[in-house]
PDB file of C-alpha atoms in Angstrom:
ATOM      1  CA  MET A   1       7.103   2.940   5.157  1.00 65.00           C
ATOM      2  CA  ASP A   2      10.058   1.909   2.997  1.00 76.00           C
ATOM      3  CA  THR A   3       9.205   2.451  -0.668  1.00 82.00           C
ATOM      4  CA  LEU A   4      10.836  -0.721  -2.014  1.00 89.00           C
ATOM      5  CA  GLN A   5       9.656  -3.080   0.719  1.00 94.00           C
ATOM      6  CA  ILE A   6       6.728  -5.429   0.146  1.00 95.00           C
ATOM      7  CA  VAL A   7       3.750  -4.341   2.239  1.00 95.00           C
ATOM      8  CA  THR A   8       1.550  -6.891   4.002  1.00 96.00           C
ATOM      9  CA  ALA A   9      -2.013  -6.363   5.181  1.00 97.00           C
ATOM     10  CA  LYS A  10      -0.875  -6.643   8.785  1.00 97.00           C
ATOM     11  CA  GLU A  11       1.762  -3.915   8.334  1.00 96.00           C
ATOM     12  CA  LEU A  12      -0.693  -1.666   6.504  1.00 95.00           C
ATOM     13  CA  ALA A  13      -3.365  -2.133   9.172  1.00 97.00           C
ATOM     14  CA  PHE A  14      -0.912  -1.345  11.966  1.00 97.00           C
ATOM     15  CA  SER A  15       0.626   1.710  10.288  1.00 94.00           C
ATOM     16  CA  MET A  16      -2.738   3.230   9.288  1.00 94.00           C
ATOM     17  CA  GLY A  17      -4.725   2.209  12.350  1.00 96.00           C
ATOM     18  CA  ILE A  18      -7.345   0.301  10.352  1.00 97.00           C
ATOM     19  CA  SER A  19      -8.787  -3.197  10.574  1.00 97.00           C
ATOM     20  CA  LEU A  20      -7.123  -6.147   8.864  1.00 97.00           C
ATOM     21  CA  ALA A  21     -10.161  -6.588   6.587  1.00 97.00           C
ATOM     22  CA  THR A  22      -9.927  -2.976   5.424  1.00 97.00           C
ATOM     23  CA  ALA A  23      -6.183  -3.342   4.836  1.00 97.00           C
ATOM     24  CA  ASN A  24      -6.824  -6.432   2.698  1.00 97.00           C
ATOM     25  CA  ARG A  25      -9.373  -4.457   0.642  1.00 97.00           C
ATOM     26  CA  TYR A  26      -6.871  -1.636   0.145  1.00 97.00           C
ATOM     27  CA  LEU A  27      -4.189  -4.086  -0.985  1.00 97.00           C
ATOM     28  CA  LYS A  28      -6.604  -5.697  -3.435  1.00 97.00           C
ATOM     29  CA  ASP A  29      -7.527  -2.273  -4.859  1.00 97.00           C
ATOM     30  CA  ILE A  30      -3.870  -1.253  -5.133  1.00 96.00           C
ATOM     31  CA  LYS A  31      -3.007  -4.499  -6.956  1.00 97.00           C
ATOM     32  CA  GLN A  32      -5.797  -3.839  -9.453  1.00 97.00           C
ATOM     33  CA  GLU A  33      -4.897  -0.153  -9.869  1.00 95.00           C
ATOM     34  CA  TYR A  34      -1.210  -0.784 -10.592  1.00 95.00           C
ATOM     35  CA  GLN A  35      -1.645  -4.272 -12.102  1.00 96.00           C
ATOM     36  CA  CYS A  36       0.975  -5.844  -9.865  1.00 95.00           C
ATOM     37  CA  ARG A  37       1.245  -9.060  -7.874  1.00 96.00           C
ATOM     38  CA  LYS A  38       3.081  -7.640  -4.863  1.00 96.00           C
ATOM     39  CA  VAL A  39       2.362  -4.277  -3.292  1.00 96.00           C
ATOM     40  CA  LEU A  40       5.361  -2.138  -2.438  1.00 95.00           C
ATOM     41  CA  GLY A  41       5.521   0.887  -0.179  1.00 93.00           C
ATOM     42  CA  GLU A  42       5.833   3.000  -3.333  1.00 92.00           C
ATOM     43  CA  HIS A  43       2.461   1.718  -4.584  1.00 94.00           C
ATOM     44  CA  VAL A  44       0.826   2.549  -1.248  1.00 94.00           C
ATOM     45  CA  ASN A  45       2.285   6.058  -1.291  1.00 91.00           C
ATOM     46  CA  LYS A  46       1.077   6.686  -4.845  1.00 92.00           C
ATOM     47  CA  TYR A  47      -2.380   5.223  -4.147  1.00 94.00           C
ATOM     48  CA  PHE A  48      -2.918   7.452  -1.125  1.00 92.00           C
ATOM     49  CA  LYS A  49      -1.072  10.363  -2.795  1.00 88.00           C
ATOM     50  CA  ILE A  50       1.586  10.568  -0.085  1.00 82.00           C
ATOM     51  CA  ASN A  51       4.618  12.610  -1.031  1.00 77.00           C
ATOM     52  CA  ALA A  52       7.549  10.775   0.512  1.00 58.00           C
ATOM     53  CA  LYS A  53      10.132  13.397  -0.475  1.00 63.00           C
ATOM     54  CA  ASN A  54      11.641  15.491   2.302  1.00 54.00           C
ATOM     55  CA  SER A  55      11.271  19.251   1.857  1.00 48.00           C
TER      56      SER A  55
END
């Protein structure tokens, strides 16, 4: 997931293998956590504690 791209519920659901309703809940939680209007890939990575750096 590109870190500076806006993430939609449909993209999140497809990439994580979850339902659309669950993806919408995750996006809502992420928006509240980071107090933002649009969720970026970077927000998703931080929320789920995904280290996107290559080792």
